Amino acid sequence: MPYITTPDGVELFYQDFGSGRPVVLSHGWPLSSEGWERELKLLADNGYRAIAHDRRGHGRSSRTHDGNDMDHYAADLAALVEALDLTDLALVGHSTGGGEVVRYAARHGKGRVSKIVTIGAVPPIMVKSETNPEGTPIDVFDGLRAGVLNDRSELYRTLSAAFFGTNREGSTISQGQRDDFWRQGMLVGLQAAYDCIKAFSETDFTEDLQALDVPILIAQGDDDQIVPIGAAAYKAIELVKLGTLKVYPGAPHGIAGSYQEELDNDILAFLAE
């Protein structure tokens, strides 16, 4: 299986399919590159080189006690891009991965990155404050941390309902998809799962968004119960120079069902522009 080793000795697992212009996909918490399996196939089938890695501490990458923060995540992505010598690169990031690709592009990607897609992404900042009244109260994230520490299996089982919107009338998301969320979550090391909550909720990406100088598609469902759109896509689009906002009515946070089909088509159209 393919791995690269970061400068601080972390082994990152990655999947790599197809040939052509490279597209690197960064996953959300608490998932892994397996969350992108449909997109990896779709992109490779459409003439792209599709690459997705397991974030440190997640999936098949090294279990880590240190470095579970957004600066290290972006540096890890830089190490992967440099090891594979990728240029004219498109980045796709979901949720936490949206923050990861934005920080990477702003701080490491100049001259390599040509397009960005974020989906239900955490930028500019999730946590509620006096300057971000639309954000999510810190108590919610404290509750997630307690759940990870005390019974992460049950946390992932119950969280999958809000993640995929199966608590909404008319949802067509299967129990199998919820089970796969649980399965991927249970592969995350406890330390990484715990620390990543702070990374995705309290990191301020405002300056990163402002620094981007390539086209970015900011996509989000307006019924996202995990990353509320009012503190995310609606704010992020005001901070970027070359942004396009696409809102999916009724779509949840998790990428599945008819939302996934429409989103994948929009990603392919954006990459082809």
PDB file of C-alpha atoms in Angstrom:
ATOM      1  CA  MET A   1       0.000   0.000   0.000  1.00  0.00           C
ATOM      2  CA  PRO A   2       1.335   3.486  -0.797  1.00  0.00           C
ATOM      3  CA  TYR A   3       2.658   5.653   2.027  1.00  0.00           C
ATOM      4  CA  ILE A   4       4.754   8.785   2.316  1.00  0.00           C
ATOM      5  CA  THR A   5       6.633   9.865   5.427  1.00  0.00           C
ATOM      6  CA  THR A   6       6.296  13.455   6.650  1.00  0.00           C
ATOM      7  CA  PRO A   7       9.288  15.469   7.916  1.00  0.00           C
ATOM      8  CA  ASP A   8       8.291  14.657  11.508  1.00  0.00           C
ATOM      9  CA  GLY A   9       8.126  10.923  10.827  1.00  0.00           C
ATOM     10  CA  VAL A  10       4.387  10.327  10.350  1.00  0.00           C
ATOM     11  CA  GLU A  11       3.453   7.721   7.755  1.00  0.00           C
ATOM     12  CA  LEU A  12       0.513   8.902   5.638  1.00  0.00           C
ATOM     13  CA  PHE A  13      -1.491   6.374   3.665  1.00  0.00           C
ATOM     14  CA  TYR A  14      -2.911   7.525   0.332  1.00  0.00           C
ATOM     15  CA  GLN A  15      -4.951   6.191  -2.565  1.00  0.00           C
ATOM     16  CA  ASP A  16      -3.919   7.124  -6.111  1.00  0.00           C
ATOM     17  CA  PHE A  17      -5.976   6.288  -9.207  1.00  0.00           C
ATOM     18  CA  GLY A  18      -5.974   7.306 -12.853  1.00  0.00           C
ATOM     19  CA  SER A  19      -3.763   9.666 -14.808  1.00  0.00           C
ATOM     20  CA  GLY A  20      -4.008  13.232 -16.003  1.00  0.00           C
ATOM     21  CA  ARG A  21      -4.417  16.468 -14.104  1.00  0.00           C
ATOM     22  CA  PRO A  22      -4.171  15.716 -10.360  1.00  0.00           C
ATOM     23  CA  VAL A  23      -7.046  16.195  -7.943  1.00  0.00           C
ATOM     24  CA  VAL A  24      -6.327  15.730  -4.222  1.00  0.00           C
ATOM     25  CA  LEU A  25      -9.264  15.147  -1.876  1.00  0.00           C
ATOM     26  CA  SER A  26      -9.165  15.792   1.897  1.00  0.00           C
ATOM     27  CA  HIS A  27     -11.730  14.086   4.104  1.00  0.00           C
ATOM     28  CA  GLY A  28     -13.824  15.221   7.053  1.00  0.00           C
ATOM     29  CA  TRP A  29     -13.722  14.166  10.700  1.00  0.00           C
ATOM     30  CA  PRO A  30     -13.831  11.333  11.771  1.00  0.00           C
ATOM     31  CA  LEU A  31     -13.558   9.729   8.332  1.00  0.00           C
ATOM     32  CA  SER A  32     -10.699   8.657   6.055  1.00  0.00           C
ATOM     33  CA  SER A  33      -9.869   8.572   2.366  1.00  0.00           C
ATOM     34  CA  GLU A  34     -12.503   5.829   2.051  1.00  0.00           C
ATOM     35  CA  GLY A  35     -15.102   8.568   2.354  1.00  0.00           C
ATOM     36  CA  TRP A  36     -14.053   9.607  -1.168  1.00  0.00           C
ATOM     37  CA  GLU A  37     -14.293   6.213  -2.884  1.00  0.00           C
ATOM     38  CA  ARG A  38     -17.063   7.240  -5.301  1.00  0.00           C
ATOM     39  CA  GLU A  39     -15.271  10.477  -6.200  1.00  0.00           C
ATOM     40  CA  LEU A  40     -11.927   8.707  -6.663  1.00  0.00           C
ATOM     41  CA  LYS A  41     -13.496   6.386  -9.235  1.00  0.00           C
ATOM     42  CA  LEU A  42     -15.520   9.140 -10.902  1.00  0.00           C
ATOM     43  CA  LEU A  43     -12.521  11.445 -11.291  1.00  0.00           C
ATOM     44  CA  ALA A  44     -10.236   8.673 -12.555  1.00  0.00           C
ATOM     45  CA  ASP A  45     -12.906   7.561 -15.028  1.00  0.00           C
ATOM     46  CA  ASN A  46     -13.108  11.138 -16.317  1.00  0.00           C
ATOM     47  CA  GLY A  47      -9.411  11.531 -17.066  1.00  0.00           C
ATOM     48  CA  TYR A  48      -8.032  12.872 -13.791  1.00  0.00           C
ATOM     49  CA  ARG A  49      -5.412  11.519 -11.419  1.00  0.00           C
ATOM     50  CA  ALA A  50      -7.429  11.181  -8.210  1.00  0.00           C
ATOM     51  CA  ILE A  51      -5.570  11.080  -4.883  1.00  0.00           C
ATOM     52  CA  ALA A  52      -6.896  10.951  -1.317  1.00  0.00           C
ATOM     53  CA  HIS A  53      -4.924  10.488   1.887  1.00  0.00           C
ATOM     54  CA  ASP A  54      -5.796   9.449   5.427  1.00  0.00           C
ATOM     55  CA  ARG A  55      -5.125  12.386   7.752  1.00  0.00           C
ATOM     56  CA  ARG A  56      -2.557  11.696  10.475  1.00  0.00           C
ATOM     57  CA  GLY A  57      -4.156   9.609  13.194  1.00  0.00           C
ATOM     58  CA  HIS A  58      -7.000   8.572  10.863  1.00  0.00           C
ATOM     59  CA  GLY A  59      -7.609   5.465   8.762  1.00  0.00           C
ATOM     60  CA  ARG A  60      -4.381   3.673   7.885  1.00  0.00           C
ATOM     61  CA  SER A  61      -2.004   6.540   8.682  1.00  0.00           C
ATOM     62  CA  SER A  62       0.209   6.621  11.779  1.00  0.00           C
ATOM     63  CA  ARG A  63      -1.451   6.979  15.169  1.00  0.00           C
ATOM     64  CA  THR A  64      -0.155  10.272  16.515  1.00  0.00           C
ATOM     65  CA  HIS A  65      -0.080  11.868  19.939  1.00  0.00           C
ATOM     66  CA  ASP A  66       1.282  15.192  18.700  1.00  0.00           C
ATOM     67  CA  GLY A  67       0.586  17.359  15.684  1.00  0.00           C
ATOM     68  CA  ASN A  68      -3.174  16.885  15.487  1.00  0.00           C
ATOM     69  CA  ASP A  69      -3.781  20.490  14.475  1.00  0.00           C
ATOM     70  CA  MET A  70      -4.503  22.380  11.285  1.00  0.00           C
ATOM     71  CA  ASP A  71      -0.947  23.625  10.725  1.00  0.00           C
ATOM     72  CA  HIS A  72       0.353  20.049  10.775  1.00  0.00           C
ATOM     73  CA  TYR A  73      -2.529  18.834   8.600  1.00  0.00           C
ATOM     74  CA  ALA A  74      -1.646  21.447   5.964  1.00  0.00           C
ATOM     75  CA  ALA A  75       2.053  20.621   6.225  1.00  0.00           C
ATOM     76  CA  ASP A  76       1.249  16.918   5.821  1.00  0.00           C
ATOM     77  CA  LEU A  77      -0.702  17.710   2.670  1.00  0.00           C
ATOM     78  CA  ALA A  78       2.282  19.716   1.439  1.00  0.00           C
ATOM     79  CA  ALA A  79       4.537  16.719   2.080  1.00  0.00           C
ATOM     80  CA  LEU A  80       2.222  14.491   0.024  1.00  0.00           C
ATOM     81  CA  VAL A  81       2.010  16.968  -2.856  1.00  0.00           C
ATOM     82  CA  GLU A  82       5.770  17.431  -2.910  1.00  0.00           C
ATOM     83  CA  ALA A  83       6.500  13.692  -2.668  1.00  0.00           C
ATOM     84  CA  LEU A  84       4.260  13.055  -5.676  1.00  0.00           C
ATOM     85  CA  ASP A  85       5.499  16.266  -7.401  1.00  0.00           C
ATOM     86  CA  LEU A  86       1.992  17.441  -8.244  1.00  0.00           C
ATOM     87  CA  THR A  87       1.410  20.644 -10.223  1.00  0.00           C
ATOM     88  CA  ASP A  88      -1.640  22.289 -11.820  1.00  0.00           C
ATOM     89  CA  LEU A  89      -3.387  20.775  -8.837  1.00  0.00           C
ATOM     90  CA  ALA A  90      -7.065  20.893  -7.929  1.00  0.00           C
ATOM     91  CA  LEU A  91      -7.975  20.478  -4.252  1.00  0.00           C
ATOM     92  CA  VAL A  92     -11.280  19.181  -2.907  1.00  0.00           C
ATOM     93  CA  GLY A  93     -11.998  19.304   0.815  1.00  0.00           C
ATOM     94  CA  HIS A  94     -15.041  18.274   2.834  1.00  0.00           C
ATOM     95  CA  SER A  95     -15.713  19.672   6.325  1.00  0.00           C
ATOM     96  CA  THR A  96     -12.392  19.525   8.234  1.00  0.00           C
ATOM     97  CA  GLY A  97     -10.746  18.734   4.920  1.00  0.00           C
ATOM     98  CA  GLY A  98     -12.080  22.027   3.574  1.00  0.00           C
ATOM     99  CA  GLY A  99     -10.079  23.832   6.224  1.00  0.00           C
ATOM    100  CA  GLU A 100      -7.062  21.679   5.466  1.00  0.00           C
ATOM    101  CA  VAL A 101      -7.020  22.477   1.748  1.00  0.00           C
ATOM    102  CA  VAL A 102      -7.627  26.192   2.316  1.00  0.00           C
ATOM    103  CA  ARG A 103      -4.722  26.450   4.764  1.00  0.00           C
ATOM    104  CA  TYR A 104      -2.484  24.356   2.533  1.00  0.00           C
ATOM    105  CA  ALA A 105      -3.270  26.461  -0.552  1.00  0.00           C
ATOM    106  CA  ALA A 106      -2.708  29.730   1.295  1.00  0.00           C
ATOM    107  CA  ARG A 107       0.537  28.741   3.010  1.00  0.00           C
ATOM    108  CA  HIS A 108       2.154  26.056   0.869  1.00  0.00           C
ATOM    109  CA  GLY A 109       0.407  25.770  -2.479  1.00  0.00           C
ATOM    110  CA  LYS A 110       1.416  28.830  -4.472  1.00  0.00           C
ATOM    111  CA  GLY A 111       2.563  27.775  -7.936  1.00  0.00           C
ATOM    112  CA  ARG A 112       1.038  24.296  -7.526  1.00  0.00           C
ATOM    113  CA  VAL A 113      -2.688  24.865  -6.877  1.00  0.00           C
ATOM    114  CA  SER A 114      -4.949  26.019  -9.701  1.00  0.00           C
ATOM    115  CA  LYS A 115      -8.474  25.338  -8.323  1.00  0.00           C
ATOM    116  CA  ILE A 116     -10.169  24.575  -5.012  1.00  0.00           C
ATOM    117  CA  VAL A 117     -13.514  23.051  -4.059  1.00  0.00           C
ATOM    118  CA  THR A 118     -14.803  23.122  -0.478  1.00  0.00           C
ATOM    119  CA  ILE A 119     -17.897  21.204   0.618  1.00  0.00           C
ATOM    120  CA  GLY A 120     -19.628  21.822   3.936  1.00  0.00           C
ATOM    121  CA  ALA A 121     -16.288  23.240   5.014  1.00  0.00           C
ATOM    122  CA  VAL A 122     -15.399  24.653   8.424  1.00  0.00           C
ATOM    123  CA  PRO A 123     -13.852  28.014   7.284  1.00  0.00           C
ATOM    124  CA  PRO A 124     -13.852  30.774   8.238  1.00  0.00           C
ATOM    125  CA  ILE A 125     -14.332  29.571  11.859  1.00  0.00           C
ATOM    126  CA  MET A 126     -16.932  27.376  13.524  1.00  0.00           C
ATOM    127  CA  VAL A 127     -16.934  28.312  17.211  1.00  0.00           C
ATOM    128  CA  LYS A 128     -19.280  31.044  18.437  1.00  0.00           C
ATOM    129  CA  SER A 129     -17.763  34.243  19.795  1.00  0.00           C
ATOM    130  CA  GLU A 130     -18.541  37.946  20.061  1.00  0.00           C
ATOM    131  CA  THR A 131     -17.153  38.409  16.559  1.00  0.00           C
ATOM    132  CA  ASN A 132     -18.804  35.233  15.231  1.00  0.00           C
ATOM    133  CA  PRO A 133     -22.316  35.186  16.740  1.00  0.00           C
ATOM    134  CA  GLU A 134     -23.565  32.773  14.049  1.00  0.00           C
ATOM    135  CA  GLY A 135     -21.080  30.146  15.216  1.00  0.00           C
ATOM    136  CA  THR A 136     -21.626  26.984  17.247  1.00  0.00           C
ATOM    137  CA  PRO A 137     -21.305  27.328  21.057  1.00  0.00           C
ATOM    138  CA  ILE A 138     -18.147  25.847  22.597  1.00  0.00           C
ATOM    139  CA  ASP A 139     -20.369  23.612  24.762  1.00  0.00           C
ATOM    140  CA  VAL A 140     -21.237  21.588  21.643  1.00  0.00           C
ATOM    141  CA  PHE A 141     -17.574  20.859  20.964  1.00  0.00           C
ATOM    142  CA  ASP A 142     -16.951  20.097  24.627  1.00  0.00           C
ATOM    143  CA  GLY A 143     -19.759  17.556  24.337  1.00  0.00           C
ATOM    144  CA  LEU A 144     -18.097  15.964  21.316  1.00  0.00           C
ATOM    145  CA  ARG A 145     -14.828  15.716  23.219  1.00  0.00           C
ATOM    146  CA  ALA A 146     -16.564  14.067  26.157  1.00  0.00           C
ATOM    147  CA  GLY A 147     -18.267  11.645  23.797  1.00  0.00           C
ATOM    148  CA  VAL A 148     -14.976  10.697  22.128  1.00  0.00           C
ATOM    149  CA  LEU A 149     -13.310  10.158  25.488  1.00  0.00           C
ATOM    150  CA  ASN A 150     -16.119   8.246  27.196  1.00  0.00           C
ATOM    151  CA  ASP A 151     -17.863   6.241  24.450  1.00  0.00           C
ATOM    152  CA  ARG A 152     -16.782   7.147  20.962  1.00  0.00           C
ATOM    153  CA  SER A 153     -18.553   4.150  19.436  1.00  0.00           C
ATOM    154  CA  GLU A 154     -21.931   5.424  20.649  1.00  0.00           C
ATOM    155  CA  LEU A 155     -21.018   9.010  19.708  1.00  0.00           C
ATOM    156  CA  TYR A 156     -20.354   8.049  16.096  1.00  0.00           C
ATOM    157  CA  ARG A 157     -23.479   5.884  15.967  1.00  0.00           C
ATOM    158  CA  THR A 158     -25.751   8.722  17.064  1.00  0.00           C
ATOM    159  CA  LEU A 159     -23.866  11.535  15.288  1.00  0.00           C
ATOM    160  CA  SER A 160     -24.373   9.821  11.947  1.00  0.00           C
ATOM    161  CA  ALA A 161     -28.068  10.787  12.027  1.00  0.00           C
ATOM    162  CA  ALA A 162     -27.365  14.527  12.008  1.00  0.00           C
ATOM    163  CA  PHE A 163     -24.381  14.030   9.691  1.00  0.00           C
ATOM    164  CA  PHE A 164     -26.546  12.485   6.964  1.00  0.00           C
ATOM    165  CA  GLY A 165     -29.826  14.145   7.902  1.00  0.00           C
ATOM    166  CA  THR A 166     -31.629  10.873   8.600  1.00  0.00           C
ATOM    167  CA  ASN A 167     -33.427  12.704  11.413  1.00  0.00           C
ATOM    168  CA  ARG A 168     -35.278  14.695   8.717  1.00  0.00           C
ATOM    169  CA  GLU A 169     -38.533  13.534   7.176  1.00  0.00           C
ATOM    170  CA  GLY A 170     -38.058  12.023   3.738  1.00  0.00           C
ATOM    171  CA  SER A 171     -34.391  11.081   4.123  1.00  0.00           C
ATOM    172  CA  THR A 172     -33.324   8.271   1.794  1.00  0.00           C
ATOM    173  CA  ILE A 173     -29.907   7.642   3.357  1.00  0.00           C
ATOM    174  CA  SER A 174     -29.455   3.990   4.279  1.00  0.00           C
ATOM    175  CA  GLN A 175     -28.454   2.432   7.575  1.00  0.00           C
ATOM    176  CA  GLY A 176     -25.497   0.993   5.701  1.00  0.00           C
ATOM    177  CA  GLN A 177     -24.135   4.480   5.020  1.00  0.00           C
ATOM    178  CA  ARG A 178     -24.531   5.380   8.690  1.00  0.00           C
ATOM    179  CA  ASP A 179     -22.758   2.166   9.642  1.00  0.00           C
ATOM    180  CA  ASP A 180     -19.868   3.040   7.339  1.00  0.00           C
ATOM    181  CA  PHE A 181     -19.525   6.419   9.074  1.00  0.00           C
ATOM    182  CA  TRP A 182     -19.236   4.513  12.366  1.00  0.00           C
ATOM    183  CA  ARG A 183     -16.734   2.073  10.850  1.00  0.00           C
ATOM    184  CA  GLN A 184     -14.435   4.807   9.566  1.00  0.00           C
ATOM    185  CA  GLY A 185     -14.725   6.722  12.820  1.00  0.00           C
ATOM    186  CA  MET A 186     -13.636   3.731  14.868  1.00  0.00           C
ATOM    187  CA  LEU A 187     -10.398   3.555  12.852  1.00  0.00           C
ATOM    188  CA  VAL A 188      -9.312   6.963  14.147  1.00  0.00           C
ATOM    189  CA  GLY A 189      -6.863   6.953  17.037  1.00  0.00           C
ATOM    190  CA  LEU A 190      -8.430   8.308  20.227  1.00  0.00           C
ATOM    191  CA  GLN A 191      -5.901  11.128  20.630  1.00  0.00           C
ATOM    192  CA  ALA A 192      -6.305  12.248  17.022  1.00  0.00           C
ATOM    193  CA  ALA A 193     -10.107  12.085  17.210  1.00  0.00           C
ATOM    194  CA  TYR A 194     -10.110  14.173  20.385  1.00  0.00           C
ATOM    195  CA  ASP A 195      -7.588  16.787  19.250  1.00  0.00           C
ATOM    196  CA  CYS A 196      -9.107  17.213  15.795  1.00  0.00           C
ATOM    197  CA  ILE A 197     -12.267  18.668  17.352  1.00  0.00           C
ATOM    198  CA  LYS A 198     -10.310  21.727  18.468  1.00  0.00           C
ATOM    199  CA  ALA A 199      -8.566  21.891  15.095  1.00  0.00           C
ATOM    200  CA  PHE A 200     -11.772  22.001  13.064  1.00  0.00           C
ATOM    201  CA  SER A 201     -13.801  24.163  15.448  1.00  0.00           C
ATOM    202  CA  GLU A 202     -11.396  26.805  16.737  1.00  0.00           C
ATOM    203  CA  THR A 203      -9.001  27.410  13.835  1.00  0.00           C
ATOM    204  CA  ASP A 204      -9.537  30.798  12.205  1.00  0.00           C
ATOM    205  CA  PHE A 205      -9.150  30.570   8.423  1.00  0.00           C
ATOM    206  CA  THR A 206     -10.050  34.183   7.644  1.00  0.00           C
ATOM    207  CA  GLU A 207      -6.569  35.187   6.470  1.00  0.00           C
ATOM    208  CA  ASP A 208      -6.184  31.946   4.514  1.00  0.00           C
ATOM    209  CA  LEU A 209      -9.385  32.600   2.570  1.00  0.00           C
ATOM    210  CA  GLN A 210      -8.329  36.176   1.869  1.00  0.00           C
ATOM    211  CA  ALA A 211      -4.949  34.999   0.579  1.00  0.00           C
ATOM    212  CA  LEU A 212      -6.339  32.614  -2.041  1.00  0.00           C
ATOM    213  CA  ASP A 213      -5.706  33.746  -5.621  1.00  0.00           C
ATOM    214  CA  VAL A 214      -7.244  30.851  -7.563  1.00  0.00           C
ATOM    215  CA  PRO A 215     -10.879  30.022  -8.376  1.00  0.00           C
ATOM    216  CA  ILE A 216     -12.749  28.352  -5.534  1.00  0.00           C
ATOM    217  CA  LEU A 217     -16.139  26.649  -5.570  1.00  0.00           C
ATOM    218  CA  ILE A 218     -17.756  26.870  -2.124  1.00  0.00           C
ATOM    219  CA  ALA A 219     -20.503  24.241  -1.906  1.00  0.00           C
ATOM    220  CA  GLN A 220     -22.807  23.474   1.020  1.00  0.00           C
ATOM    221  CA  GLY A 221     -26.231  22.095   1.830  1.00  0.00           C
ATOM    222  CA  ASP A 222     -28.567  24.556   3.520  1.00  0.00           C
ATOM    223  CA  ASP A 223     -29.726  21.882   5.999  1.00  0.00           C
ATOM    224  CA  ASP A 224     -26.207  21.130   7.245  1.00  0.00           C
ATOM    225  CA  GLN A 225     -26.648  20.270  10.933  1.00  0.00           C
ATOM    226  CA  ILE A 226     -22.920  19.802  11.602  1.00  0.00           C
ATOM    227  CA  VAL A 227     -21.408  22.952  10.057  1.00  0.00           C
ATOM    228  CA  PRO A 228     -24.222  25.544   9.932  1.00  0.00           C
ATOM    229  CA  ILE A 229     -24.138  27.365   6.612  1.00  0.00           C
ATOM    230  CA  GLY A 230     -24.603  30.819   8.184  1.00  0.00           C
ATOM    231  CA  ALA A 231     -21.185  30.651   9.829  1.00  0.00           C
ATOM    232  CA  ALA A 232     -19.530  28.787   6.961  1.00  0.00           C
ATOM    233  CA  ALA A 233     -20.222  29.093   3.222  1.00  0.00           C
ATOM    234  CA  TYR A 234     -22.188  32.338   3.496  1.00  0.00           C
ATOM    235  CA  LYS A 235     -19.260  33.989   5.277  1.00  0.00           C
ATOM    236  CA  ALA A 236     -16.454  32.304   3.340  1.00  0.00           C
ATOM    237  CA  ILE A 237     -17.748  33.511  -0.026  1.00  0.00           C
ATOM    238  CA  GLU A 238     -17.400  37.112   1.161  1.00  0.00           C
ATOM    239  CA  LEU A 239     -13.706  36.614   1.975  1.00  0.00           C
ATOM    240  CA  VAL A 240     -12.376  35.065  -1.248  1.00  0.00           C
ATOM    241  CA  LYS A 241     -11.463  36.871  -4.460  1.00  0.00           C
ATOM    242  CA  LEU A 242     -12.487  34.328  -7.099  1.00  0.00           C
ATOM    243  CA  GLY A 243     -15.300  32.443  -5.418  1.00  0.00           C
ATOM    244  CA  THR A 244     -18.478  30.770  -6.650  1.00  0.00           C
ATOM    245  CA  LEU A 245     -21.129  29.782  -4.101  1.00  0.00           C
ATOM    246  CA  LYS A 246     -23.392  26.775  -4.708  1.00  0.00           C
ATOM    247  CA  VAL A 247     -26.104  26.028  -2.132  1.00  0.00           C
ATOM    248  CA  TYR A 248     -27.964  22.704  -2.232  1.00  0.00           C
ATOM    249  CA  PRO A 249     -31.502  23.058  -0.849  1.00  0.00           C
ATOM    250  CA  GLY A 250     -32.263  20.540   1.880  1.00  0.00           C
ATOM    251  CA  ALA A 251     -28.873  18.827   1.630  1.00  0.00           C
ATOM    252  CA  PRO A 252     -27.159  17.575   4.812  1.00  0.00           C
ATOM    253  CA  HIS A 253     -23.519  17.668   5.860  1.00  0.00           C
ATOM    254  CA  GLY A 254     -22.678  14.155   4.713  1.00  0.00           C
ATOM    255  CA  ILE A 255     -22.104  13.612   0.994  1.00  0.00           C
ATOM    256  CA  ALA A 256     -24.578  10.921  -0.061  1.00  0.00           C
ATOM    257  CA  GLY A 257     -27.684  10.200  -2.136  1.00  0.00           C
ATOM    258  CA  SER A 258     -29.019  12.667  -4.696  1.00  0.00           C
ATOM    259  CA  TYR A 259     -26.924  15.434  -3.102  1.00  0.00           C
ATOM    260  CA  GLN A 260     -23.773  13.465  -3.916  1.00  0.00           C
ATOM    261  CA  GLU A 261     -24.834  12.941  -7.522  1.00  0.00           C
ATOM    262  CA  GLU A 262     -25.515  16.642  -8.086  1.00  0.00           C
ATOM    263  CA  LEU A 263     -22.381  17.713  -6.251  1.00  0.00           C
ATOM    264  CA  ASP A 264     -20.149  15.325  -8.193  1.00  0.00           C
ATOM    265  CA  ASN A 265     -21.497  16.661 -11.477  1.00  0.00           C
ATOM    266  CA  ASP A 266     -20.827  20.220 -10.312  1.00  0.00           C
ATOM    267  CA  ILE A 267     -17.268  19.322  -9.294  1.00  0.00           C
ATOM    268  CA  LEU A 268     -16.573  17.824 -12.711  1.00  0.00           C
ATOM    269  CA  ALA A 269     -18.032  20.886 -14.449  1.00  0.00           C
ATOM    270  CA  PHE A 270     -15.960  23.255 -12.286  1.00  0.00           C
ATOM    271  CA  LEU A 271     -12.741  21.333 -12.926  1.00  0.00           C
ATOM    272  CA  ALA A 272     -13.404  21.392 -16.674  1.00  0.00           C
ATOM    273  CA  GLU A 273     -13.837  25.183 -16.843  1.00  0.00           C
TER     274      GLU A 273
END
